Structure formats: C-alpha cells, structure tokens
XYZ file of C-alpha atoms in Angstrom:
606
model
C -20.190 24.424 -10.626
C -18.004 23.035 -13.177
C -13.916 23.191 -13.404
C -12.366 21.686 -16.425
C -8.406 21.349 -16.251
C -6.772 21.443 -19.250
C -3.458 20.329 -20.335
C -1.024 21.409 -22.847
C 1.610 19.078 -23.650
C 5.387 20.790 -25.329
C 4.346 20.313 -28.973
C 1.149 22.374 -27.961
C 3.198 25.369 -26.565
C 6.237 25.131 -29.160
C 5.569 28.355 -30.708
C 4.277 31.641 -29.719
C 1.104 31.072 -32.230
C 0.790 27.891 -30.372
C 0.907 29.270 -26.819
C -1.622 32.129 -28.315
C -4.109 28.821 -29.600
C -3.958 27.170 -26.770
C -4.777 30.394 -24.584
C -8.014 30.915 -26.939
C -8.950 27.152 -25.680
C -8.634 28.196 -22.191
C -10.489 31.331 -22.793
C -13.297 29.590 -24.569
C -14.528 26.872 -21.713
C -14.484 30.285 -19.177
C -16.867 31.756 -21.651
C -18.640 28.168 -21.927
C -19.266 28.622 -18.138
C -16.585 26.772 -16.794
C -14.177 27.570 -14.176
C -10.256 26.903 -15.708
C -7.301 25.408 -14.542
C -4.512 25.059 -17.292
C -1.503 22.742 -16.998
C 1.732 22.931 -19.255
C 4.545 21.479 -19.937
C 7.923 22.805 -21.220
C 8.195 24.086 -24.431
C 9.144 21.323 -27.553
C 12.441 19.910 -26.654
C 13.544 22.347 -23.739
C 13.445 19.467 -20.925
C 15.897 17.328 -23.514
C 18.137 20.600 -23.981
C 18.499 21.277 -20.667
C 19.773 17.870 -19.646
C 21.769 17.843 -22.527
C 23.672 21.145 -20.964
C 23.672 19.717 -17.597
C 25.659 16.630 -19.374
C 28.364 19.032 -20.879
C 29.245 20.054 -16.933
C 28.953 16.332 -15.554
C 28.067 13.060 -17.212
C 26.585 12.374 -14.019
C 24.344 15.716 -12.807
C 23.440 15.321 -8.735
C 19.546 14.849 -8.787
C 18.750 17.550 -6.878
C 20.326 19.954 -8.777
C 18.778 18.430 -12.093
C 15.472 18.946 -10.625
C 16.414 22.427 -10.286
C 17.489 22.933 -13.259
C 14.764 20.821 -15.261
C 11.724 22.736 -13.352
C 12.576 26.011 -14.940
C 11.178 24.645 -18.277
C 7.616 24.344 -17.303
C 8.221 28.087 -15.724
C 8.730 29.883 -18.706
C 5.661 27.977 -20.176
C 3.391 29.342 -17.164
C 4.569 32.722 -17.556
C 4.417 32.824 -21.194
C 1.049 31.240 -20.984
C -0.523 33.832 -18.345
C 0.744 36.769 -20.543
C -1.211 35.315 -23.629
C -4.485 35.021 -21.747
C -3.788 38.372 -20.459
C -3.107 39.813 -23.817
C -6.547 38.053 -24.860
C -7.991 40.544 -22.282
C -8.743 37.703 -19.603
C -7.190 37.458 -15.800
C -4.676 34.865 -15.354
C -1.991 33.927 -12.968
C 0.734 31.565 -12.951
C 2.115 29.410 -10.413
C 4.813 26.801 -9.820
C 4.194 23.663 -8.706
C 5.695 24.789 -5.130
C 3.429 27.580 -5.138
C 0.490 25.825 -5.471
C 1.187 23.736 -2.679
C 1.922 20.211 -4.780
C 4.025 18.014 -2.281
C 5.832 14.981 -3.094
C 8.501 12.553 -1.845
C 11.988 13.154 -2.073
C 12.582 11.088 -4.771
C 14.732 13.263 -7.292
C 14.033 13.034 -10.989
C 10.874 10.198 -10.349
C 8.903 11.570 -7.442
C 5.783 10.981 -6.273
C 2.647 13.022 -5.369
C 1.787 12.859 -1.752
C -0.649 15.341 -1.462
C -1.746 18.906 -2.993
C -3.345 21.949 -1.019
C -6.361 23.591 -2.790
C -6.407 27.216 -1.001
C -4.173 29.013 -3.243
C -5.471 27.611 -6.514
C -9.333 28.303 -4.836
C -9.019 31.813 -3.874
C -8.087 32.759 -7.580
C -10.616 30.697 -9.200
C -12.630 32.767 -6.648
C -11.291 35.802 -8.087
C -11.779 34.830 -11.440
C -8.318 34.044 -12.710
C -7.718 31.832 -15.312
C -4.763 29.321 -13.146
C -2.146 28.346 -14.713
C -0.047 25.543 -13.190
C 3.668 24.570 -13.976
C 3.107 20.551 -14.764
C 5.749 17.880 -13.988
C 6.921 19.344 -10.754
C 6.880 20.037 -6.743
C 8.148 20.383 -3.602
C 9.062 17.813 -1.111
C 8.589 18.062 2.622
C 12.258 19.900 2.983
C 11.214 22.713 0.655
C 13.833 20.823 -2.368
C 12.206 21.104 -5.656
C 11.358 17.872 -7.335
C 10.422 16.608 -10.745
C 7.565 13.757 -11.384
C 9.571 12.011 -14.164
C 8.303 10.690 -17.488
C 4.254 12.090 -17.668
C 4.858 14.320 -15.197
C 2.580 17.213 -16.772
C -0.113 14.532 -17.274
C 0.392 13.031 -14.010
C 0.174 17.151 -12.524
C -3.297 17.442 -14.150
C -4.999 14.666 -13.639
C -4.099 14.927 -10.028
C -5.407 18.861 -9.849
C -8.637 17.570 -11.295
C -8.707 14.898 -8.528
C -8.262 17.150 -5.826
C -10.272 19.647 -7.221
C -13.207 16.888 -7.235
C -12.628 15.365 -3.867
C -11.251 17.932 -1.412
C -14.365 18.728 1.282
C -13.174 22.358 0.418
C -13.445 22.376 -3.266
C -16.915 23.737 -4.677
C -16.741 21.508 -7.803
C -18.059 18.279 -7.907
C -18.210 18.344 -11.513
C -14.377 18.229 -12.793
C -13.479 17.110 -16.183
C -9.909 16.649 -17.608
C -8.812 17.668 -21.128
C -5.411 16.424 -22.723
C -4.243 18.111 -25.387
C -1.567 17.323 -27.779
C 0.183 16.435 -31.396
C -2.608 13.888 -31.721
C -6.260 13.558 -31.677
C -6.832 10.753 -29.217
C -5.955 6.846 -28.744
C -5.694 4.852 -31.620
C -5.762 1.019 -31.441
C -2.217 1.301 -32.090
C 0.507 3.950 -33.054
C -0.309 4.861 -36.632
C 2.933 5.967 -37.829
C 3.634 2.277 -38.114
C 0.274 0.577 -38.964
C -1.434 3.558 -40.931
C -4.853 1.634 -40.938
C -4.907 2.203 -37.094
C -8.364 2.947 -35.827
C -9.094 6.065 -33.309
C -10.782 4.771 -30.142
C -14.060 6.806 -28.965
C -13.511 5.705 -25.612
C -11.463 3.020 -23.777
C -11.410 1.640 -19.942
C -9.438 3.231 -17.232
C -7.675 -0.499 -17.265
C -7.004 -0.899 -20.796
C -5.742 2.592 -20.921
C -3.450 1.613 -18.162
C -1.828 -1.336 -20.246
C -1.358 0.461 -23.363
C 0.297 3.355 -21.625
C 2.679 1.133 -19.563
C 3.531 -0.339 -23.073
C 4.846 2.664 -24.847
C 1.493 3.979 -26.134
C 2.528 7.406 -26.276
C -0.777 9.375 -25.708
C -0.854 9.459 -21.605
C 1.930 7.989 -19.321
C 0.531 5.053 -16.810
C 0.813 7.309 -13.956
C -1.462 9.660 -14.857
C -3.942 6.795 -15.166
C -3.877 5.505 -12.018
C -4.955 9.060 -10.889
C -7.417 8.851 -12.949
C -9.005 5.346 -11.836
C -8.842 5.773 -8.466
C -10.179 9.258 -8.079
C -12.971 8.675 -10.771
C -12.091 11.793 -13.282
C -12.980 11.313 -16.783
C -10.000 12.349 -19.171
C -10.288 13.565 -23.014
C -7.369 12.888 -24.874
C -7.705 15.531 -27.888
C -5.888 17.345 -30.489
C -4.113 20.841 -30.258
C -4.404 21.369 -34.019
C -8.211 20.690 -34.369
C -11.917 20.107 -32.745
C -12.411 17.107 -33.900
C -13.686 15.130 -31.311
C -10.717 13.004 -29.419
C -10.880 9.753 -26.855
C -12.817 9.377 -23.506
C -11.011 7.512 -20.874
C -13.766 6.069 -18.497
C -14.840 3.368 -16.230
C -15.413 -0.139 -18.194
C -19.049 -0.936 -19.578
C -20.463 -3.897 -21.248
C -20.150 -2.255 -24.539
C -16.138 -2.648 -24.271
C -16.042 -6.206 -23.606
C -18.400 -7.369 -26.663
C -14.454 -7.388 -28.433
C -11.405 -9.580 -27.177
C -9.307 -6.911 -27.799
C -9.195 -3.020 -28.039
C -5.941 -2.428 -29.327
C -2.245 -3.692 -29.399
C 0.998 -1.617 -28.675
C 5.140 -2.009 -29.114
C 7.546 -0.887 -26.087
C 10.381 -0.445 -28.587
C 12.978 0.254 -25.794
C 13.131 -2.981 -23.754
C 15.775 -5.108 -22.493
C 15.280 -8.720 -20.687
C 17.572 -9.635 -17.937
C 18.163 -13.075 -16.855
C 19.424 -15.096 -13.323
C 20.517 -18.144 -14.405
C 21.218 -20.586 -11.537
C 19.841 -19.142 -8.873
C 19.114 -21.527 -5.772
C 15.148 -22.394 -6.338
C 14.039 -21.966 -2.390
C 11.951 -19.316 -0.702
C 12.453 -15.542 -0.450
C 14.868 -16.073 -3.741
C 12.527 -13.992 -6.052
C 12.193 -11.731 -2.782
C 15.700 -10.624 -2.806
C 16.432 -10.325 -6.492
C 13.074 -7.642 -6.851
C 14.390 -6.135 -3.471
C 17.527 -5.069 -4.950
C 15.488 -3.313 -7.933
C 12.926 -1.991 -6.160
C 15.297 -0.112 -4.498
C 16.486 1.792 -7.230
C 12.429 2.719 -7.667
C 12.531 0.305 -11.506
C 9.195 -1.805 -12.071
C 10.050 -4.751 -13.536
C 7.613 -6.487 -16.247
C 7.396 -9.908 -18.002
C 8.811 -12.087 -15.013
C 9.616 -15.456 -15.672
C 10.251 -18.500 -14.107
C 11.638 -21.760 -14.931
C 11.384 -24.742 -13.220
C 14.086 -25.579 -11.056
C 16.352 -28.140 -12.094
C 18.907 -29.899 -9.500
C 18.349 -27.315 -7.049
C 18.621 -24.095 -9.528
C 16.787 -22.248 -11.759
C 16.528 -19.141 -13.823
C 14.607 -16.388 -13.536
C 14.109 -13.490 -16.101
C 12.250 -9.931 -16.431
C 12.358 -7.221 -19.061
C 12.977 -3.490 -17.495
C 13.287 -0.312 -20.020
C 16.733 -0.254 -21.926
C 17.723 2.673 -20.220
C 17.435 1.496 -16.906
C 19.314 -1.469 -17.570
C 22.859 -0.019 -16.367
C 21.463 0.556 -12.903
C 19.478 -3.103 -12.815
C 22.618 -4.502 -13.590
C 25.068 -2.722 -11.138
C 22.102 -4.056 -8.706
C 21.942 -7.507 -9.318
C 25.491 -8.405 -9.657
C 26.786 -8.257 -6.080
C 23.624 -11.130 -5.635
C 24.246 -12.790 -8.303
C 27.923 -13.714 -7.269
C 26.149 -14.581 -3.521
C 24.102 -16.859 -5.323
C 26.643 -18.594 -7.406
C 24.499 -17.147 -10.909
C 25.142 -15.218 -13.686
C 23.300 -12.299 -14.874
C 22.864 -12.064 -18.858
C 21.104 -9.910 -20.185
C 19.727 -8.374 -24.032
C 19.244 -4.747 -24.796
C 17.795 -5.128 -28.338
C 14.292 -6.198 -27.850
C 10.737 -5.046 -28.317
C 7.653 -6.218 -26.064
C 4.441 -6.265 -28.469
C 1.138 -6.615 -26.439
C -2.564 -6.685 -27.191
C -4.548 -5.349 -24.628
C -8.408 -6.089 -24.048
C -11.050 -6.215 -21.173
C -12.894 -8.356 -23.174
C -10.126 -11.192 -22.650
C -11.414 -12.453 -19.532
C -14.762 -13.810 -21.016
C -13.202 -14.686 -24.946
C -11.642 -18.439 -25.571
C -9.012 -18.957 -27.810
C -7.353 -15.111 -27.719
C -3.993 -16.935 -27.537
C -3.724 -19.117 -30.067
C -4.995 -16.308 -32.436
C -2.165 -14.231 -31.161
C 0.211 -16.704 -31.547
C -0.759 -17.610 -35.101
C -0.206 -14.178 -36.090
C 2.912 -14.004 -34.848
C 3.573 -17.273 -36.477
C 2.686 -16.587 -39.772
C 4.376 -12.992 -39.707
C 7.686 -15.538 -39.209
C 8.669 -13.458 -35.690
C 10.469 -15.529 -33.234
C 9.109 -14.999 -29.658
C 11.707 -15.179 -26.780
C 9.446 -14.989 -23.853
C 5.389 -14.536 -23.333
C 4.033 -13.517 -20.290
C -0.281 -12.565 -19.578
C -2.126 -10.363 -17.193
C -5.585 -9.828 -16.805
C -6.402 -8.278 -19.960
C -2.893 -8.389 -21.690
C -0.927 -10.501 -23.811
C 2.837 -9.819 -24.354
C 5.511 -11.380 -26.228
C 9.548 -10.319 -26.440
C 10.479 -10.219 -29.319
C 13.855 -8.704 -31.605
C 14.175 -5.072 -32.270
C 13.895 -5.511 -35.964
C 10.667 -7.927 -35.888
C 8.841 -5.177 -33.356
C 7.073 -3.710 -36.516
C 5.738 -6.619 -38.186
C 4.876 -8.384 -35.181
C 2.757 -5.175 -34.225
C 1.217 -5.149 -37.729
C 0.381 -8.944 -37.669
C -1.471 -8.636 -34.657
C -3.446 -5.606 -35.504
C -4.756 -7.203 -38.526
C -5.508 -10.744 -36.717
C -7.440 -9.127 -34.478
C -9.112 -6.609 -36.940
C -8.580 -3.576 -35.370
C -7.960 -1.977 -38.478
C -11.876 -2.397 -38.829
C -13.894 0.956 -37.542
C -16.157 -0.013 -34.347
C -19.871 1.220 -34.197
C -20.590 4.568 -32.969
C -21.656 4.833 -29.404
C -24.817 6.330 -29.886
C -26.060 4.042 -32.938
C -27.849 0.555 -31.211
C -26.173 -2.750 -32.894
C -27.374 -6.118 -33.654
C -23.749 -7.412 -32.976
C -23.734 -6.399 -29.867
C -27.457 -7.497 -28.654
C -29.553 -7.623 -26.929
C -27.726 -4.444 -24.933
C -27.010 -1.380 -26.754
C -24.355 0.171 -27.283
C -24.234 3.190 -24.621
C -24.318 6.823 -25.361
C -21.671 8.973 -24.440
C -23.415 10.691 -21.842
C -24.113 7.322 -20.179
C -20.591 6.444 -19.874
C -19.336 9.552 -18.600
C -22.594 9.441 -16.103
C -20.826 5.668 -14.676
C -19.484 6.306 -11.041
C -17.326 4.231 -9.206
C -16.217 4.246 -5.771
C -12.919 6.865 -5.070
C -10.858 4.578 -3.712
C -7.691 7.086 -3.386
C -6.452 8.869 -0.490
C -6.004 12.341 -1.081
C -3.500 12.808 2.426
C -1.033 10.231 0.204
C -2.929 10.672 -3.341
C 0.156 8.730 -4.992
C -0.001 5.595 -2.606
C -0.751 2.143 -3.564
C -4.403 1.651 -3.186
C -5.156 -2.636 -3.241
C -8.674 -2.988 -3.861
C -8.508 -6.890 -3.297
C -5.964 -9.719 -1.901
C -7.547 -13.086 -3.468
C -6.810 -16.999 -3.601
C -7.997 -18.976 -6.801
C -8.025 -22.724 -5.848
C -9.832 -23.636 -9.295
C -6.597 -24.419 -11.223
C -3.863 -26.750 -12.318
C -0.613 -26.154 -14.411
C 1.006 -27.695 -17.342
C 4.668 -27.193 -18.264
C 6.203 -28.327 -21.159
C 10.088 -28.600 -21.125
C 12.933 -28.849 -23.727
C 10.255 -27.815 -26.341
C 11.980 -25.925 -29.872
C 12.190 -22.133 -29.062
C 9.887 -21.850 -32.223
C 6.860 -19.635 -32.266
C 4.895 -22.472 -34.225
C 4.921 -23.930 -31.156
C 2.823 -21.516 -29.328
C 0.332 -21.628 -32.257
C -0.364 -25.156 -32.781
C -0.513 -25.969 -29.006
C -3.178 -23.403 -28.071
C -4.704 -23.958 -31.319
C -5.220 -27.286 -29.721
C -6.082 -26.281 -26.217
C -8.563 -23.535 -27.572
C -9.763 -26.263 -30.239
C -11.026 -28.073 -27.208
C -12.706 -25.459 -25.381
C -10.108 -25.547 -22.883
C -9.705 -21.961 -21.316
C -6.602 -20.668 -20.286
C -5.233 -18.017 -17.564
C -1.773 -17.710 -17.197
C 1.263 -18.084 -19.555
C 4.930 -18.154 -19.153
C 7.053 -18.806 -21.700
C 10.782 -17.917 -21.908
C 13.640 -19.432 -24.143
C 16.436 -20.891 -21.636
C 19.698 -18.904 -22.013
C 22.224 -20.086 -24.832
C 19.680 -23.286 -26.472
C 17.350 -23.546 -28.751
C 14.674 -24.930 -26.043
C 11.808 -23.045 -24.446
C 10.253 -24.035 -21.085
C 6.519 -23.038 -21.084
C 4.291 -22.789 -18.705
C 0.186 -22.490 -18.584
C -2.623 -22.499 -16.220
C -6.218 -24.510 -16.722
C -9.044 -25.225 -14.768
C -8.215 -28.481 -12.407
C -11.412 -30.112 -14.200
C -9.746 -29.696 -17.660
C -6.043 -30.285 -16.389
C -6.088 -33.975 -17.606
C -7.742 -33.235 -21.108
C -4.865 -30.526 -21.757
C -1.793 -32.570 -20.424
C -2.871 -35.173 -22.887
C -3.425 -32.943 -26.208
C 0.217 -31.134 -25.276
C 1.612 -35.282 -25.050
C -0.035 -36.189 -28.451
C 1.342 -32.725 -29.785
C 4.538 -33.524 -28.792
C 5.239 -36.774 -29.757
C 3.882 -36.280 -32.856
C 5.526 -32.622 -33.299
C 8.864 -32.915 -30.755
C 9.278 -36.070 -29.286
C 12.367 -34.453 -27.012
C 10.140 -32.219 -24.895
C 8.466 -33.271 -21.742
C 5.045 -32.897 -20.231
C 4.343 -32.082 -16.729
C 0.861 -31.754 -15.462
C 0.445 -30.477 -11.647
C -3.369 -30.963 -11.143
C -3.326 -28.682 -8.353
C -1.794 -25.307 -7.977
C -2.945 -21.962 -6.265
C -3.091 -18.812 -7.281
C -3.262 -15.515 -5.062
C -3.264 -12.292 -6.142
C -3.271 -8.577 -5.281
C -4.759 -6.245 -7.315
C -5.255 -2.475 -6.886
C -4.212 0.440 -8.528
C -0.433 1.537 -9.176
C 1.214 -2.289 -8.148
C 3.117 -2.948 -10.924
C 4.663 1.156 -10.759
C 5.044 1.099 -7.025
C 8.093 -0.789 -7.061
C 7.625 -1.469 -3.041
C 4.436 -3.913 -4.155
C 6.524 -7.280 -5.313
C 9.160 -6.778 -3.104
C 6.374 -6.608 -0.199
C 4.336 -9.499 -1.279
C 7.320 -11.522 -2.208
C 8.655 -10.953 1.348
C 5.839 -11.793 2.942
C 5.393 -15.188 1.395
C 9.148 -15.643 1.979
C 8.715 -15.002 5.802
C 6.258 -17.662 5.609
C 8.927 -20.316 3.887
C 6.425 -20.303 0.605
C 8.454 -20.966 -2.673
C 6.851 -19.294 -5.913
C 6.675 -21.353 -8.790
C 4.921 -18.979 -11.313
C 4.663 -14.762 -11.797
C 2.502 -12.756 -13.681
C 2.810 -8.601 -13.740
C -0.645 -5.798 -15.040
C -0.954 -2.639 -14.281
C -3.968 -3.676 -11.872
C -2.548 -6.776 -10.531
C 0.343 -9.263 -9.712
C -0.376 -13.194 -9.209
C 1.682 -15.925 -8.425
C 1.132 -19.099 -8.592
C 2.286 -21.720 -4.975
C 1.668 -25.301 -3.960
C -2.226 -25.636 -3.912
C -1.359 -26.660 -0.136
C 0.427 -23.332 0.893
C -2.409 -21.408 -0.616
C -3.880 -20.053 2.283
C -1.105 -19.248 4.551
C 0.047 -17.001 1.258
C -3.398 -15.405 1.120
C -3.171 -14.805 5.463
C 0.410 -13.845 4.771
C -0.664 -10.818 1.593
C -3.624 -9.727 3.123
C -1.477 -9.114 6.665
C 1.806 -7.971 4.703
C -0.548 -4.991 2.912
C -3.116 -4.585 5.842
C -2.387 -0.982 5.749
C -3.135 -0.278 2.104
C-alpha cells in the first residue's frame, strides 16, 4: 500500500482559492490510489504577525508562551484545510501536532522531534480520512506545546513519512514525500538573482543538505536529515503548476560526473572573532561550549596559528543570533584575557558538489571567479563537498553570479532518461532507478531527531602548509591554487581568514604527505616572486580525524562533545572544518590515535 504525505507551505494556503487547490491535490493522489497525509503550515505571513503582536506586549515574549501563541497558526490552516476537502465531498480530519502524538524536547521556539506515535493517524487512514496534520509543532514530555523553529512544517512531514515507512505497525512500506510551494523545485541557485539559474531534476540527500544550510530557500536542513537517515524520497514541486519539480535522493554516479551542482548565498551572516585566546587544549572546547548551550551551530571555524602563546579563532553564526553569541562569549573572553570582535554585514557564498571529492583544481576555479568578479574574500573554509567564502554584504550578488557562470551551471544538464557520451561508459540513470536506490535507515525512530554518526575516522595520509602575513587579497587564493592545481597537486582542507585590523591573511591547506614538499616549494617561489613578506610553513605530517553522520553540524552538542573529548585527552587542535555530514580537525600526526580512541569512546552511544 502506498501513503504519500504532502506538504503545503503558507504561500500555498494564502487564500481561500489556494486552500481549495491544494485540497483538489490531496483529493487527486486518494483517487490515484494512494492513502493521504497532508501537512500545512500557517497561512502567508500569520507566524510573522503573530510575533509581531506578541512584541507590542513584551520585547522579550517568555518561550513558552510564544509557542502557544505561534501554534495556533498552523491550527486554523488544518481546520480550514479539512473543511475544503470536506466541501470537495471527501472525509477529512484535522489534528494538532499534540493530537497526533508528535513529541519533542523542551526546547521552546527550536525543538526537536523525539519521537511520533502512529495509532491515531492509522486508525483514520483506516477509516478513510484524508489526515490533515498541523506542521511546525508538538508536545513535549510535560504536555507544554512546542514549536520546531525555522522548517518546522517541512521538518513535520518528512518525519510523518519516516514514521509512516518504518514503524513495525505502519502498513506502508511504500511512502513518498511531496513539497509543495511558491516554486517548482531546486534550482542551481536562487533565480531571482542569477535569472539563468538552472532547475535541478534531482540532487543528493548531501548536496541538498549544504545548499539548505546555506540559505537555499526550498527545504530547511532539518528536514533533510530526516530525510537521509530514514531513506524517504522528497519532491520539491510547485503549488501553481504540474510541471514536474526536483527529486531529492540517495547519490548515484550520474551526480558526480560534475564538480559542482549548484552554488548558494546565506545573505544574513555575521563572523565573530577571539583574538588572543591562550593556544592550549580544551580552548576551542570551551568557547563552542558556551554556544552550544544556547542550541546556535556555528559554521566557517577558523584557526590561526598561535603566535607567542595566543591565537585567534573565528566562526560565522546567523546575524540574528549574534546578540545571544555575544552575551555568551564575553564573560570567557575577559577569563581569557581576549577580545571578541565581531561583523554583522557579511554574506557566505558556497558551491556545493558531490562530485568535489574526485575533481582537481575546483579551488582555484572558484577562486579565479571570485577574483576576476573583484570580491574581496575575508575568510574560506571547505567541507566534503562545499566550498565557502565570507564575503561583504554588497559583493554577495556578484560573487554568487561569478561563480555560477565559472562553473557553468547556467548550462541545462542532460535528461535522466536520455544515455550520454559525456558521461560514458555509464548512463545516465532513469528516474525510476534512482528512486528504486536503498540505503540502510540508519535513524532511530524512539529519538528520530538524535545525532546518528555513521563513522569516527583517522586520515594519516596528509601534511599542511600555512602561509602567514600573506596580502588579504583574493588574487592570492587564485594564483596559488592555480599553481597547486597546475601541478596536479590535490587538495582537502582550506582555512583562510584575514587577521583582525591588517591587511594580512593567514592561510591554511592540506596535501597528501607525498606531495607536501612539491607544494611548500611552488607557495615559496609564489611568494617571493609575488609577496616577499609572507612566510611558508610546511608540517609534513599532520592527522586528521573526523566524525561524520547525519545532523553534526545542527546538533550543537556534536563539537562541543568531540572537542571535549580531545581536550580530556590534553590534544590541542590546530585546524577545523564544519558540513552538514561531517566535522574534521586536524592534530599532531603523533596524537592521532589517542583522538580517534578518544571520538569513537566520547560518541560510543550514537
């Protein structure tokens, strides 16, 4: 038997000839066969409104009482949307996200899902109701209502349709998930600003992930991770139209024949800095500690090298948690003898590709974009499959542009179903086949929300070269990896940050140990030649361990966990890099394993 939940973001229930179209959606997949489960949002700007009247009683609403308040949105969509199937001449029944037994932590105004009963939402499937859920909110173990934060309704669905898949109880094993909204799927980047933007058949489960963390407005990350770990296949579609939208599903071959599916802009970033903070272990423990306990993820982390017993240590968090990270970090700063600066008129502009891992010379293309487009880069950080650089407010737009056309994804890829010579000798899959591609559920559904780490791993293959006092000048970037990639040389990690009040960078990149050598001397001869002022430091050894799983970037409790552990063990971290899917740092090459023994005890559990 098949269940398809669908969900209706505001834009989609804005109007009562809205609410009526999406009903006739519902109503058509029950007369397709399928059994329905319907998720919705509050209507247009309701949510915004009703903060904005909690704000003229208190500046400062108590959380509990704005989850109260903020949950009776999404009611009058449920109701309104019941009555419309009803008036259609189809059962359907409406239910709050307490009634249908969604439980989450107590986390006011950002909680998370712990688990979700099936028997209510089963017994009127069973009596052929059309069920309509209230998205974006629940009830925590105390019987307090609580709201899911930003994505919530998306978040609400995509976790029905896991449950729905995976309980023992549930008769569906077949369970699809249908976004609707104001736009007709994921584009390889947000075409009000590069109109040439490209709409993506499908796209990975992991490059979904980093273009939603980066402001790609279609799906919030959360919703994501729900997605990954349970295995459900989400269409992101249109409202307005049946045009055929985007399929998020596991990875194939066919999306890795490209470095790069599509770039984004976080437009609403600010970077916050530690400048002299005492470089010894369980530093970087505390300073995340204090965040993570205000439940902010942190992104972009870097690290300089310590200098005379200090360094500096910087991460971007969104502008309008910036207040609270501040209020955080300043009783440590003044323990540490540091000083907290911070800017609050940024952009982060990423590019975002699975087929990174197995493409030279990604970075130096990126780079050169961003060179020629004349935007000054204040900081770089990499993941797995992503690229990001700060950069001003005002150069956000151009930057974006530059990097869309460098990569040409203003260029239409093959349809799935047509075979390609430039991507033999393997086809390109049909759509069937990719929505066919199983993975293993690695989620929980007694704590669906919880990290999941699918694998604690130490890299002993590479070696790190830092160049200090270089110009904080983006043609810097471009010419040395236009070198490095030049020579074949393949690169992993990147750090880059301008240091606070100069004109000087510190940068920082990762090699194979066999090529360590070859790259310290190109980044010499560049410099000499180029800025005879900076320095060259090659460390032939380093180590790298990692965790990666699903959620550690969002589940703040992740760094702070694996930078205490390494702490307890007196291991000082030279290098950090944050993904969606997975946080590395970088040690001496002789600590390495006692960090791996120390991560792989510290998240045993997981």
């Amino acid at each position: 038997m098949r269940l398809v939940v669908q969900k209706f973001g505001g834009t989609s229930v804005a109007t009562a000839e809205r609410i009526m179209a999406a009903a006739r959606r519902a109503i058509r997949a029950r007369q397709q066969g399928n059994q329905v489960i319907v998720v919705v949002s509050a209507r247009g700007d309701t949510t915004d409104e009703l903060i904005a009247l909690a704000r003229e009683i208190t500046e400062n609403p108590p959380s509990r009482e704005l989850d109260m308040l903020l949950s009776t949105g999404e009611q009058i969509s449920i109701a309104l949307m019941a009555m419309a199937i009803q008036s259609l001449g189809y059962p359907a029944i409406s239910f709050t996200g307490a009634q249908i037994g969604i439980v989450t932590d107590s986390f006011h105004t950002k909680a998370r899902i712990k688990n979700i009963s099936t028997q209510r939402i089963l017994q009127a499937l069973a009596e052929g109701q059309i069920v309509i859920v209230a998205g974006f909110q629940g009830v925590d173990e105390h019987y307090n209502i609580t709201t899911l934060g930003r994505g919530g309704s998306d978040t609400t669905a995509v976790a029905l349709a896991a449950v729905m898949k995976h309980d023992p109880s549930s008769p569906f094993r077949e369970v699809d998930c249908e976004i609707y909204t104001d736009v007709d799927g994921v584009y390889t980047t947000d075409p009000r600003i590069v109109p040439e933007a490209q709409k993506l058949p499908a796209i990975s489960y992991d490059e979904m992930l980093e273009l939603a963390s980066l402001g790609a407005g279609v799906m919030h990350s959360r919703s994501i991770e729900f997605a990954k770990k349970f295995n459900v296949p989400v269409m992101v579609r249109s409202s307005f139209s049946d045009v055929s939208g985007t399929w998020i599903v596991p990875e194939t071959e066919w999306m890795r024949q490209v470095p790069v599916c599509g770039a984004a802009i976080a437009k609403e970033e600010a970077r916050v800095s530690l400048v002299g903070v005492p470089d010894r272990p369980g530093v970087s423990h505390r300073i995340f500690s204090a965040i993570a306990d205000h439940n902010i993820a942190v992104d972009m982390i870097g690290q300089n090298l310590g200098v005379a017993g200090r360094a500096e240590v910087g991460f971007t968090v969104l502008r309008n948690e910036l207040p609270t990270t501040l209020t955080a970090l300043r009783q440590l700063a003044a323990e540490f003898g540091a000083d907290v600066r911070y800017e609050d008129n940024v952009s982060k502009v990423s590019i975002v590709g699975s087929g990174m891992r197995t493409h030279t010379g990604v970075a130096e293309q990126f780079f050169r974009a961003l060179a020629d487009a004349e935007v000054h880069v204040k900081a770089v950080t990499t993941g797995d499959i992503k690229i990001s650089a700060l950069v001003d407010k005002q150069d956000g737009p151009r930057a974006l542009r530059a990097i869309h056309q460098a990569f040409g994804l203003h260029q239409p890829r093959l349809d799935y179903s047509v075979p390609s010579a430039s991507v033999a000798p393997e086809r390109q899959p049909d759509l069937r086949e990719l929505l066919a591609t199983e993975l293993p559920v690695t989620g929980r559904l007694e704590a669906m929300e919880d990290i999941v780490v699918s694998d604690i791993s130490l890299d002993e293959t590479q070696g790190r070269i830092t160049l200090l006092d270089v110009p904080a000048q983006t043609r810097v970037l471009s010419e040395l990896f236009a070198a490095i990639a030049q020579a074949g040389i393949n690169v992993d990690l990147i750090v880059h940050s301008v240091r606070n009040g100069t004109t000087l960078a510190e940068l920082s990149f990762s090699v194979p140990r066999a090529e360590v050598g070859h790259a310290a001397e190109l980044a010499r001869r560049l410099t000499q030649q180029r800025w005879p002022q900076a320095q060259v430091l090659a460390d032939p050894r380093i180590a790298v361990v990692s965790v990666t799983g699903v959620g550690v970037r969002t589940h703040t409790g992740v760094a702070r966990r694996m930078f205490g552990a390494l702490a307890a063990r007196n291991i000082n971290i030279a290098m950090i890099s944050t993904s969606e899917i997975r946080i590395e740092v970088v040690v001496d090459a002789d600590r390495g394993p006692d960090a791996l023994a120390a991560l792989r005890q510290a998240f045993s559990s997981c």
